[in-house]
Amino acid sequence: MAQAEDVATDGAADNEILVTATKRAVSVQDVPLAVAAFDGDSLEKTNAIDLTRLGNIDPGLQIQSKGAGDNQIIIRGIQSAGASLVSVYMDEAVVTGSDFNGSGGRQSSLPFYDVERVEVLKGPQGTLFGSGSMAGSVRVVANKPDLDEYSFKMSGSAEGGSGTNGLYELYGVANLPIVKDKLGLRVTAWDVDGGGYLDREASSSPADAKNTNDQHVKGARAILRWDATDDLTLTFTGLTQKLVVDDVDYYMRSEGPYVIGTPTLGGWDETDHLASFVGEYKLDFGTITATSSYYKKELLYRSDTTYITKLFDLPGGYQINEGQNRSIWSNELRFASDFSGPFQVVAGLFYEKDKDLSQNVIGHAAADGNLPCELYEDCAALGLQSELLFSRALQHNVEQYAVFGQADYNITDQLTFTAGIRYYTGKLDWMEYSNQSLRLPDSPIQTAPITTLDDQSTEHNTSYNFSLGWRPTEEVSFYARAASGFRLGGINSLSSRQLDPTVPVGYDSDTLWNYEVGAKFALFDRKLTIDTAAYYIDWSGQQVSQVTSSGITSYIANAGTSDVKGFELSFSAKPVAGLSIGGGFTYTNSKLTEDQPLADTDPAAGHKGDHIPLVPKWSFSGQVGYEVPVGSDTVYAQTSFNYRGRAYTDFNENGLYIPMEAYFRADASIGLRHDRWDVSVFVKNITDKAAQIGVVPLTGVVPDGEASVTTIRPRTFGVKLTAGF
């Protein structure tokens, strides 16, 4: 599905949209799957400059957010505990998030500054993108260096409103052709500061503080492109970003919007680094591509945990610090054909090694609302082990090998059959260390780490993709597709099993089959485009989160089957000169098709017919833009809006079954564009509603229905200035 503005690429015939969803640049009309593609200009016009805001303009992409840097991506209603179900790529580099709490979250908020396009691939993409792509993939394609001309661009904005701190955003781009037609460098840098809008009440720490969740983001990306020969192109990319949030990004449901109300402080401190290489060698009959990337993420997350420690009759004021040190080394070698006949193929080899170290400590916070130390090593070095109630570390390593291939055969000039397969081997290594077992009053202080779990497993799986595409005219195409996907299993932590002996040691892969039919129309010289798709998904062995009998912690189990029925439609229209209209809607009906284990005795277990949590039935979005020339300048106006229906946080009515309320939000801007500069004024969240974009139920000593709720900023007004040459 090509939504919003057309994504045109050099070399596209008749202004057709080219995408690389199949790892070959082909017309979106010829891609037999649903693809939402957004170019850089349309992303900037609608302020969709990161994952969370991308969900505002694509109704088929839902972001369950726990705050900046902690996002879970949901496509087509496929959502559950366990590893991520949607893979994320920056060009060819894997940057998919991982959350040891088992929610498929912690997807970093890497921004979309200076990008060529973003592609949202809907439905399983396992044959070409691997095990993390069971529900779909998101690909961010950056602008590459121009080897011919120098160019520079700066953009800055300032905004504020009642109940918020000022938010200031600045980014710049420099394109430098070092050796004309041979070597070029493109550098992008950004700085975002402020924007806090959550308050702390008198009972929290610090007390009576306003707008405590300011963000501080600094980052840069450099891309070096070398056309070594007419046939060989080498591209090197480096990216770094530092994200700090001064407090948690959620309020407590019992307190109402914008009030945190926890006894201890919180915060988010994340550093991301990415280095990648892409080599492309063109042959007379195709292209060989070699890629290698290394992504590293370091995180410290602080939040209140008093509601858990009260289970042990301990006083209030306990904080949990969670650390994550994650790295992904991914490599791929593939061949994409350009044969003269009716047969084309993409085939390759893939290797990836993920290392993920997660640590947490729980202790009594000091007067400033924070623990006096960060993680266990820091606490031990300062001699503060006595401050810790609990501390553990989890080392989770996954090594993946895959071979894949996908072939297209033109049965006629109008009819194409596609078949793809990926064979995968995954080796899982899991170790758990106890630095301080749960220490109740009069318990001893642990003086050395103890290895409590050392386990390994190996899995093999296969993904398939079959489709039939029919393009009777240049303006119309139809397709039918059947594709499978899977997600690697895992091992439950020993601490969960110690608290409840019924917790299983591990859980298996879950798998699904996606069946869909679609139609794509590009009419009136592309002045009207319409994309539609209807799908049915059969999901088995679903990985779900279960709460231990003590209510203290959770674990993952395979629990039954689900199916998803849905329909998607998107369109873009340019009915008259200067006017552009775009939008779309989705309908998603996702249900369990059988009772989960323990459904007769556990009130939180799902029953046949229960809806999958966090998935609304209806969503829609729209964008309207109009521009008119005034002398040598252009005056323009733009508005965008989106709606998400009500969803719930669990399968059925119990203490964890909390509504995630429906919401409607809208933004608007008006501006003046000159040859080299652009100035606009804007308003965000016009209706000034506290839209709920993330709801997480709490367990422990809390009333039923308590949850942390992530919301958007109140209404803000701002100004933006962009200049370039």
XYZ file of C-alpha atoms in Angstrom:
725
model
C 0.000 0.000 0.000
C 1.504 3.316 -1.031
C 0.058 5.981 1.203
C 0.337 9.725 1.732
C 2.583 11.280 -0.909
C 3.964 9.328 -3.835
C 7.432 7.956 -3.277
C 9.171 8.641 -6.553
C 12.621 7.287 -7.264
C 14.966 8.253 -10.065
C 14.460 5.929 -12.955
C 10.794 5.275 -12.245
C 8.892 5.175 -15.476
C 5.821 7.394 -15.787
C 6.237 8.642 -12.210
C 5.654 5.171 -10.770
C 6.594 4.457 -7.186
C 9.676 2.286 -6.708
C 10.227 0.393 -3.446
C 12.747 -2.232 -2.362
C 10.398 -4.350 -0.255
C 11.467 -7.443 -2.223
C 15.184 -6.470 -2.069
C 14.955 -5.390 -5.693
C 13.842 -1.935 -6.857
C 10.460 -2.567 -8.489
C 7.244 -0.651 -9.030
C 4.882 -0.726 -6.067
C 2.202 -1.776 -8.564
C 4.196 -4.955 -9.203
C 4.840 -5.853 -5.545
C 2.386 -8.619 -4.554
C 2.036 -7.536 -0.935
C 0.812 -4.576 1.113
C 3.448 -1.837 1.403
C 2.878 1.605 2.905
C 5.591 3.916 1.569
C 6.227 7.482 2.742
C 8.798 9.809 1.231
C 10.898 12.234 3.249
C 8.896 15.311 2.242
C 5.565 13.824 3.319
C 7.078 12.660 6.618
C 8.329 16.166 7.353
C 5.054 17.833 6.333
C 3.099 15.613 8.735
C 5.775 15.720 11.474
C 6.104 11.921 11.277
C 9.805 11.966 12.127
C 10.002 8.859 14.323
C 8.211 5.551 14.851
C 5.603 6.887 17.273
C 4.561 9.673 14.940
C 4.699 7.413 11.877
C 1.790 5.560 13.459
C -0.214 8.797 13.259
C -0.271 8.708 9.442
C -0.416 4.941 8.860
C -3.548 3.427 10.444
C -2.140 -0.061 9.896
C 0.896 0.647 12.083
C 0.167 0.779 15.814
C 2.805 1.853 18.330
C 2.265 0.789 21.941
C 4.538 3.238 23.747
C 5.899 3.239 27.280
C 7.767 6.461 26.555
C 10.662 7.717 24.489
C 12.894 4.805 23.474
C 10.454 2.100 24.589
C 8.091 1.306 21.735
C 6.329 -1.869 20.650
C 5.303 -2.121 16.983
C 2.023 -3.862 16.122
C 0.989 -4.680 12.549
C -2.256 -6.437 11.595
C -3.209 -7.194 15.186
C -0.281 -9.575 15.776
C 0.736 -8.725 19.334
C 1.856 -10.780 22.304
C 4.615 -11.311 24.832
C 8.015 -12.534 23.702
C 10.488 -11.144 21.205
C 9.581 -8.527 18.638
C 7.141 -9.527 15.910
C 8.194 -6.697 13.575
C 11.758 -6.243 12.335
C 13.236 -2.762 11.937
C 15.975 -1.874 9.455
C 18.003 1.282 8.958
C 18.867 0.757 5.296
C 20.384 -2.766 5.428
C 21.174 -2.735 9.177
C 19.046 -4.639 11.706
C 18.083 -2.390 14.660
C 15.145 -4.379 16.054
C 14.478 -3.797 19.752
C 14.454 -6.391 22.532
C 12.779 -6.357 25.946
C 13.615 -8.911 28.644
C 10.269 -8.154 30.255
C 8.785 -10.078 27.358
C 6.658 -7.506 25.553
C 8.527 -7.195 22.278
C 9.266 -3.582 23.121
C 12.224 -1.289 23.705
C 12.342 -0.302 20.056
C 14.597 2.736 19.951
C 13.281 6.095 18.749
C 15.858 6.651 16.017
C 14.597 9.688 14.060
C 13.659 9.949 10.393
C 15.660 13.093 9.601
C 16.942 13.339 6.020
C 15.431 10.093 4.762
C 14.500 9.115 1.233
C 11.531 7.051 2.377
C 10.126 4.722 5.026
C 8.534 1.441 3.964
C 6.067 -0.456 6.165
C 5.798 -4.044 4.903
C 2.621 -5.689 6.178
C 2.238 -9.387 6.786
C 5.018 -11.974 7.218
C 8.332 -11.036 5.602
C 10.290 -14.028 6.894
C 11.609 -15.276 3.551
C 13.600 -12.076 2.942
C 13.821 -10.457 6.396
C 14.048 -13.324 8.891
C 12.479 -14.584 12.104
C 11.767 -11.170 13.625
C 9.407 -10.313 10.750
C 6.416 -12.501 11.607
C 3.956 -9.589 11.447
C 5.918 -7.313 9.101
C 8.953 -5.083 8.717
C 9.757 -1.375 8.865
C 12.584 -0.140 6.596
C 14.069 3.341 6.905
C 15.996 4.317 3.759
C 18.307 7.296 4.307
C 19.221 9.860 1.657
C 22.580 8.932 0.157
C 25.346 11.389 -0.803
C 24.947 13.311 -4.053
C 28.284 12.969 -5.847
C 27.739 16.034 -8.059
C 26.560 19.029 -6.020
C 27.168 20.625 -2.629
C 24.060 21.284 -0.548
C 23.279 22.414 2.988
C 20.072 22.520 4.994
C 19.131 23.706 8.483
C 15.766 23.372 10.185
C 14.730 24.551 13.634
C 11.472 24.728 15.559
C 10.241 25.929 18.931
C 6.909 25.063 20.524
C 5.125 25.355 23.834
C 1.752 25.528 25.509
C -0.125 25.497 28.771
C 1.146 22.712 31.024
C 4.339 21.997 29.074
C 7.931 23.107 28.949
C 9.205 24.546 25.707
C 10.402 22.008 23.132
C 13.257 22.983 20.811
C 14.292 20.947 17.789
C 17.197 21.576 15.423
C 18.684 19.488 12.639
C 21.068 20.098 9.779
C 22.279 18.313 6.649
C 25.502 18.821 4.683
C 26.194 17.074 1.374
C 29.826 17.162 0.247
C 31.003 15.698 -3.096
C 34.641 15.058 -2.185
C 35.616 13.699 -5.610
C 33.077 14.604 -8.264
C 31.165 11.576 -9.571
C 33.280 9.279 -7.372
C 33.225 10.011 -3.650
C 30.723 11.873 -1.487
C 29.860 12.435 2.166
C 26.475 13.295 3.661
C 26.248 14.313 7.322
C 23.054 14.801 9.320
C 22.950 16.029 12.928
C 20.082 16.743 15.324
C 19.386 18.182 18.766
C 16.047 18.040 20.629
C 15.552 19.518 24.089
C 12.713 20.050 26.574
C 9.018 19.331 26.164
C 8.245 17.984 29.656
C 4.524 17.818 30.482
C 4.100 15.423 33.448
C 3.847 16.652 37.047
C 4.698 15.128 40.407
C 2.268 15.558 43.299
C 3.014 16.201 46.969
C 3.390 12.499 47.896
C 5.990 11.810 45.206
C 9.701 12.478 45.086
C 10.563 15.184 44.296
C 7.315 16.726 45.526
C 5.263 19.298 43.612
C 7.585 19.303 40.588
C 6.210 20.414 37.223
C 6.919 19.097 33.718
C 9.571 16.662 34.955
C 9.921 14.483 31.831
C 12.041 16.761 29.638
C 13.848 15.001 26.779
C 17.415 15.639 25.659
C 18.390 14.073 22.328
C 21.636 14.561 20.437
C 22.623 12.539 17.405
C 24.442 12.423 14.097
C 24.671 10.223 11.018
C 27.392 10.192 8.359
C 27.176 8.314 5.055
C 30.182 7.916 2.764
C 29.524 6.699 -0.769
C 32.281 5.620 -3.137
C 31.572 4.710 -6.737
C 34.814 2.790 -7.119
C 33.997 1.774 -10.702
C 31.000 2.037 -12.987
C 29.831 -1.276 -11.543
C 31.017 -1.212 -7.908
C 29.513 1.047 -5.220
C 30.603 0.985 -1.563
C 28.566 2.740 1.134
C 29.657 3.230 4.746
C 27.284 4.536 7.430
C 27.905 5.597 11.008
C 25.193 6.745 13.423
C 25.189 7.740 17.077
C 22.452 9.064 19.349
C 22.137 9.927 23.032
C 18.631 10.038 24.529
C 17.979 11.160 28.099
C 14.548 11.589 29.694
C 14.568 13.250 33.110
C 11.679 11.187 34.520
C 9.277 8.432 33.522
C 7.079 9.154 30.501
C 3.819 7.902 32.000
C 1.213 8.921 34.556
C -0.675 6.697 37.002
C -4.205 5.882 35.899
C -5.610 6.417 39.396
C -4.146 9.935 39.503
C -5.503 11.060 36.145
C -3.737 12.598 33.130
C -0.321 14.207 33.517
C 0.222 13.259 37.213
C 2.991 10.719 37.932
C 2.360 10.249 41.652
C 5.001 7.581 42.432
C 7.162 7.775 45.595
C 10.433 7.564 43.647
C 11.848 9.254 40.584
C 12.387 7.658 37.181
C 14.267 8.279 33.972
C 15.664 6.909 30.718
C 19.305 7.108 29.573
C 20.043 5.434 26.225
C 22.983 5.502 23.822
C 22.764 3.998 20.327
C 25.647 3.356 17.923
C 25.420 1.928 14.411
C 28.123 1.136 11.854
C 27.249 -0.483 8.541
C 28.720 -1.341 5.160
C 26.968 -2.083 1.865
C 28.800 -3.194 -1.264
C 26.964 -3.505 -4.584
C 28.495 -4.973 -7.724
C 26.482 -4.796 -10.931
C 26.735 -7.579 -13.470
C 25.152 -7.762 -16.893
C 22.552 -10.145 -15.473
C 22.043 -8.865 -11.903
C 23.533 -7.338 -8.765
C 25.564 -8.906 -5.966
C 25.078 -7.167 -2.614
C 27.161 -7.715 0.527
C 26.098 -6.085 3.792
C 27.524 -6.016 7.296
C 26.345 -3.954 10.260
C 26.990 -3.637 13.970
C 24.382 -2.044 16.225
C 25.012 -1.373 19.922
C 22.562 -0.078 22.500
C 23.293 0.832 26.120
C 20.387 1.661 28.396
C 19.649 2.554 32.007
C 15.969 2.799 32.952
C 14.782 3.895 36.406
C 11.219 3.499 37.713
C 9.245 3.049 40.912
C 8.590 -0.443 42.281
C 6.968 0.311 45.630
C 3.779 -1.486 44.563
C 5.788 -4.755 44.469
C 7.859 -4.316 47.645
C 4.698 -3.625 49.643
C 3.863 -7.302 49.135
C 6.613 -7.991 51.697
C 5.393 -5.341 54.155
C 8.362 -3.129 53.300
C 8.074 0.653 53.513
C 7.534 2.792 50.421
C 10.184 4.456 48.322
C 11.714 1.515 46.429
C 13.144 2.005 42.957
C 14.158 -0.478 40.256
C 17.067 0.259 37.939
C 17.144 -1.765 34.724
C 20.192 -1.842 32.481
C 20.502 -3.250 28.983
C 23.624 -3.735 26.903
C 22.626 -5.084 23.494
C 24.539 -5.666 20.277
C 23.499 -7.002 16.864
C 26.069 -8.071 14.286
C 24.271 -8.927 11.041
C 25.653 -9.955 7.652
C 24.078 -10.831 4.338
C 25.307 -11.840 0.896
C 22.690 -11.949 -1.845
C 22.189 -11.931 -5.591
C 19.283 -10.153 -7.298
C 18.891 -11.013 -10.949
C 18.165 -8.793 -13.921
C 17.635 -11.500 -16.524
C 16.245 -10.688 -19.934
C 13.680 -13.494 -19.801
C 10.538 -14.116 -17.740
C 12.415 -15.500 -14.714
C 13.960 -13.410 -11.875
C 15.442 -14.501 -8.570
C 16.743 -13.154 -5.259
C 18.888 -15.583 -3.250
C 21.332 -15.256 -0.403
C 22.948 -16.222 2.873
C 22.402 -14.541 6.233
C 24.223 -14.602 9.578
C 23.366 -12.664 12.730
C 24.676 -12.714 16.292
C 22.739 -10.961 19.051
C 24.145 -10.403 22.522
C 21.875 -9.004 25.194
C 22.844 -8.413 28.819
C 20.009 -7.246 31.044
C 20.533 -6.267 34.678
C 18.258 -4.972 37.385
C 18.568 -3.900 40.981
C 15.891 -2.952 43.494
C 16.695 -0.801 46.467
C 15.471 1.965 48.724
C 15.689 5.379 47.096
C 17.536 8.273 48.682
C 15.969 11.622 49.511
C 16.348 12.820 45.910
C 14.100 9.982 44.682
C 16.877 7.857 43.151
C 18.948 4.890 44.255
C 22.398 6.048 45.426
C 23.967 3.760 42.773
C 22.981 2.574 39.303
C 23.622 -1.155 38.699
C 25.210 -3.885 40.827
C 28.837 -3.233 39.854
C 28.452 0.431 40.740
C 26.729 -0.393 44.040
C 29.431 -2.921 44.986
C 32.241 -0.496 44.113
C 30.665 2.086 46.418
C 30.077 -0.482 49.182
C 26.305 -0.058 48.960
C 25.193 -3.704 48.698
C 23.257 -3.204 51.923
C 20.959 -0.804 50.038
C 19.861 -3.548 47.617
C 16.743 -5.628 48.057
C 17.315 -7.686 44.900
C 19.730 -7.853 41.958
C 20.120 -10.183 38.991
C 21.650 -10.297 35.508
C 20.452 -12.135 32.400
C 22.744 -12.895 29.453
C 20.813 -13.833 26.330
C 22.710 -14.702 23.131
C 21.169 -15.764 19.830
C 23.135 -16.921 16.793
C 21.219 -17.206 13.528
C 22.069 -18.811 10.192
C 19.776 -18.701 7.178
C 19.678 -19.425 3.480
C 16.899 -17.892 1.411
C 15.617 -17.597 -2.113
C 12.665 -16.065 -3.900
C 11.799 -16.478 -7.578
C 9.413 -14.581 -9.858
C 8.139 -16.105 -13.083
C 6.157 -14.100 -15.637
C 3.598 -16.610 -16.872
C 2.409 -13.917 -19.283
C 3.161 -10.220 -19.655
C 0.390 -9.580 -17.126
C 0.604 -12.557 -14.760
C 3.511 -13.268 -12.364
C 3.949 -16.145 -9.921
C 6.289 -15.746 -6.927
C 7.636 -18.448 -4.607
C 10.070 -17.945 -1.740
C 11.624 -20.001 1.047
C 13.964 -19.356 3.979
C 15.573 -22.080 6.075
C 16.706 -20.905 9.480
C 18.787 -22.243 12.360
C 18.838 -20.402 15.671
C 21.103 -21.185 18.625
C 19.972 -19.754 21.957
C 22.251 -19.407 24.988
C 20.739 -18.142 28.253
C 22.544 -17.474 31.538
C 21.146 -15.947 34.714
C 23.183 -14.623 37.625
C 21.987 -13.719 41.095
C 23.920 -10.816 42.594
C 21.512 -10.486 45.508
C 18.654 -12.905 46.056
C 15.459 -11.394 47.418
C 16.540 -9.968 50.769
C 13.822 -9.626 53.352
C 14.483 -8.188 56.844
C 17.304 -10.062 58.617
C 18.362 -11.863 55.373
C 22.122 -11.952 54.690
C 23.860 -9.720 52.171
C 25.135 -11.748 49.213
C 28.856 -11.190 48.689
C 29.407 -12.796 45.247
C 27.367 -13.495 42.093
C 25.863 -16.974 41.807
C 25.101 -18.609 38.455
C 21.511 -19.749 38.766
C 20.779 -20.761 35.171
C 22.891 -21.883 32.216
C 20.830 -23.345 29.392
C 21.038 -23.695 25.615
C 18.659 -24.667 22.848
C 18.673 -24.926 19.063
C 15.753 -24.414 16.711
C 15.246 -24.976 12.992
C 12.404 -23.474 11.023
C 11.285 -22.656 7.514
C 9.317 -19.705 6.150
C 7.419 -19.708 2.862
C 5.997 -17.071 0.553
C 3.715 -17.663 -2.443
C 1.907 -15.054 -4.490
C 0.213 -14.489 -7.812
C 0.179 -11.004 -9.295
C -2.008 -9.863 -12.183
C -1.533 -6.470 -13.837
C -4.129 -6.229 -16.626
C -3.241 -2.590 -17.354
C -0.539 -0.134 -16.330
C -3.014 1.463 -13.919
C -4.472 -1.587 -12.174
C -3.010 -4.651 -10.457
C -4.349 -7.471 -8.292
C -2.600 -10.073 -6.169
C -3.170 -13.076 -3.938
C -0.594 -14.070 -1.338
C 0.046 -16.835 1.201
C 3.042 -16.454 3.510
C 4.250 -17.953 6.766
C 6.282 -16.565 9.626
C 7.738 -17.739 12.910
C 9.329 -16.385 16.055
C 12.102 -18.046 18.042
C 11.208 -19.569 21.403
C 13.034 -18.921 24.661
C 13.687 -19.780 28.304
C 11.905 -18.396 31.365
C 13.983 -16.877 34.139
C 14.798 -18.991 37.170
C 13.458 -16.339 39.554
C 9.974 -16.782 38.045
C 10.221 -20.562 38.445
C 11.380 -20.238 42.050
C 8.372 -18.078 42.886
C 5.999 -20.519 41.182
C 7.085 -24.153 40.495
C 4.393 -24.510 37.804
C 6.209 -22.039 35.531
C 7.610 -23.934 32.506
C 11.357 -23.995 31.874
C 10.936 -22.560 28.392
C 8.550 -21.911 25.530
C 8.543 -22.890 21.859
C 8.409 -20.936 18.627
C 5.061 -19.622 17.504
C 4.079 -19.641 13.848
C 1.459 -18.133 11.578
C 0.129 -18.250 8.042
C -1.122 -15.063 6.393
C -3.560 -15.265 3.455
C -4.488 -12.087 1.624
C -5.858 -10.637 -1.577
C -5.297 -7.078 -2.693
C -5.841 -4.539 -5.444
C -3.851 -1.444 -6.427
C -5.092 1.384 -8.640
C -3.061 4.276 -10.083
C -5.551 6.302 -12.120
C -5.654 9.570 -14.059
C -1.885 9.833 -14.475
C -1.467 8.940 -10.778
C -3.721 11.772 -9.619
C -5.709 9.103 -7.760
C -4.214 5.992 -6.162
C -6.141 3.415 -4.153
C -4.685 0.348 -2.449
C -6.769 -2.288 -0.695
C -6.079 -5.616 0.985
C -8.155 -8.188 2.860
C -6.420 -10.819 4.962
C -6.886 -13.828 7.209
C -4.140 -14.906 9.642
C -3.925 -18.263 11.431
C -1.605 -17.965 14.454
C -0.643 -21.074 16.454
C 1.471 -21.690 19.551
C 1.029 -18.046 20.512
C 3.537 -16.791 23.096
C 1.620 -15.061 25.901
C 2.525 -13.510 29.230
C 1.285 -15.200 32.401
C 1.496 -13.834 35.949
C 2.878 -16.121 38.672
C 0.564 -17.176 41.482
C 2.354 -14.736 43.805
C 1.537 -11.823 41.491
C 5.143 -10.606 41.716
C 6.477 -11.485 38.299
C 5.461 -12.938 34.949
C 6.641 -15.598 32.523
C 5.976 -16.641 28.921
C 4.095 -19.738 27.784
C 2.668 -21.093 24.537
C -1.068 -20.807 24.879
C -3.443 -21.791 22.148
C -4.265 -20.374 18.741
C -5.700 -17.155 17.341
C -6.970 -15.854 14.056
C -7.066 -12.356 12.643
C -9.433 -11.105 9.967
C -8.873 -7.665 8.549
C -9.240 -5.153 5.754
C -7.026 -2.200 4.790
C -7.593 0.698 2.412
C -5.440 3.706 1.615
C -5.687 6.404 -1.022
C -4.097 9.596 -2.258
C -5.728 12.147 -4.542
C -4.725 15.361 -6.290
C -8.089 16.522 -7.675
C -7.016 20.064 -8.577
C -3.755 21.955 -8.778
C -2.293 22.576 -5.331
C -4.669 20.282 -3.412
C -3.568 16.888 -2.095
C -5.673 14.523 -0.006
C -4.574 11.220 1.494
C -5.696 8.774 4.093
C -6.764 5.284 4.955
C -8.461 3.006 7.435
C -8.034 -0.482 8.851
C -10.411 -3.003 10.360
C -8.828 -5.698 12.544
C -10.722 -8.509 14.271
C -8.224 -10.622 16.226
C -9.507 -13.385 18.512
C -8.477 -16.537 20.349
C -9.834 -19.617 18.612
C -9.476 -21.886 21.649
C -9.219 -21.595 25.428
C -5.794 -20.985 26.872
C -4.340 -23.435 29.436
C -5.834 -23.079 32.945
C -8.804 -21.159 31.511
C -11.112 -22.983 33.952
C -9.141 -21.953 37.057
C -7.163 -18.812 36.178
C -9.360 -15.697 35.793
C -6.640 -14.005 33.726
C -6.424 -16.809 31.150
C -7.975 -16.187 27.763
C -11.076 -17.939 26.463
C -12.163 -18.777 22.954
C -13.525 -15.628 21.342
C -11.541 -13.174 23.484
C -9.886 -10.362 21.556
C -6.088 -10.078 21.459
C -5.044 -7.303 23.882
C -4.037 -3.801 22.752
C -5.506 -4.175 19.257
C -8.341 -1.790 18.271
C -10.898 -2.888 15.705
C -10.956 0.408 13.805
C -8.277 2.943 12.952
C -8.112 5.683 10.355
C -5.903 8.602 9.395
C -5.958 11.444 6.905
C -3.898 14.296 5.520
C -5.020 17.354 3.560
C -2.635 19.864 2.029
C -3.151 22.920 -0.144
C -0.638 25.293 -1.645
C -1.009 28.312 -3.900
C 1.648 30.454 -5.599
C 1.887 34.084 -4.491
C 4.322 35.865 -6.758
C 7.589 33.954 -6.568
C 6.609 32.381 -3.228
C 4.192 29.629 -2.197
C 1.668 29.779 0.629
C 0.621 26.400 1.979
C -1.559 24.804 4.648
C -1.426 21.244 5.953
C -3.476 19.224 8.409
C -3.203 15.610 9.513
C -5.408 13.596 11.848
C -5.835 10.058 13.103
C -8.227 7.937 15.133
C -7.674 4.713 17.060
C -10.512 2.740 18.537
C -10.765 1.365 22.045
C -8.704 -1.679 23.011
C -8.010 -3.566 26.256
C -4.847 -4.684 28.017
C -5.930 -8.296 28.625
C -8.175 -10.970 27.165
C -11.169 -10.623 29.489
C -12.425 -8.968 32.652
C -9.956 -9.350 35.530
C -7.644 -7.076 37.495
C -5.425 -6.609 34.438
C -8.275 -5.880 31.988
C -7.985 -2.134 31.519
C -9.393 -0.060 28.670
C -7.047 1.789 26.361
C -9.468 4.515 25.405
C -10.255 5.524 21.842
C -8.842 8.842 20.739
C -8.814 11.350 17.905
C -5.923 13.748 17.412
C -5.121 16.384 14.807
C -2.282 18.751 13.888
C -2.198 21.679 11.468
C 0.271 24.146 9.994
C 0.374 27.113 7.628
C 3.488 28.503 6.022
C 5.314 30.462 3.354
C 7.905 28.829 1.097
C 10.543 30.826 -0.764
C 13.285 29.552 -3.042
C 15.755 28.837 -0.233
C 13.742 29.155 2.952
C 10.474 28.035 4.476
C 8.716 29.426 7.563
C 5.568 28.019 9.157
C 3.471 28.172 12.298
C 1.771 25.081 13.640
C -0.454 23.625 16.318
C -0.181 20.055 17.596
C -2.920 18.108 19.381
C -5.585 20.620 18.382
C -8.270 18.992 20.546
C -5.963 19.063 23.610
C -6.859 15.473 24.549
C -4.648 13.154 26.619
C -4.613 10.383 24.005
C -3.542 7.060 25.509
C -0.758 5.606 23.333
C 0.372 3.027 25.900
C -1.257 1.341 28.915
C 0.555 -1.178 31.146
C -1.378 -2.854 34.015
C 0.390 -3.051 37.380
C 0.410 -6.040 39.718
C 1.268 -6.137 43.398
C -0.253 -4.009 46.170
C -2.351 -1.810 43.904
C -6.088 -1.623 43.358
C -7.485 -3.538 40.396
C -7.335 -1.332 37.349
C -4.129 0.495 38.251
C -1.825 1.063 35.312
C 0.868 3.286 33.949
C -0.455 5.317 31.020
C 1.655 6.937 28.314
C 0.072 9.903 26.607
C 0.904 12.668 24.159
C 1.719 16.263 25.028
C -1.094 18.736 25.628
C -1.846 21.217 22.849
C 1.206 23.195 21.766
C 1.807 26.062 19.355
C 5.063 26.596 17.519
C 7.068 28.054 14.695
C 9.457 26.334 12.289
C 12.119 27.773 9.992
C 14.000 25.834 7.310
C 16.724 27.159 5.031
C 18.982 25.523 2.491
C 21.253 26.069 -0.462
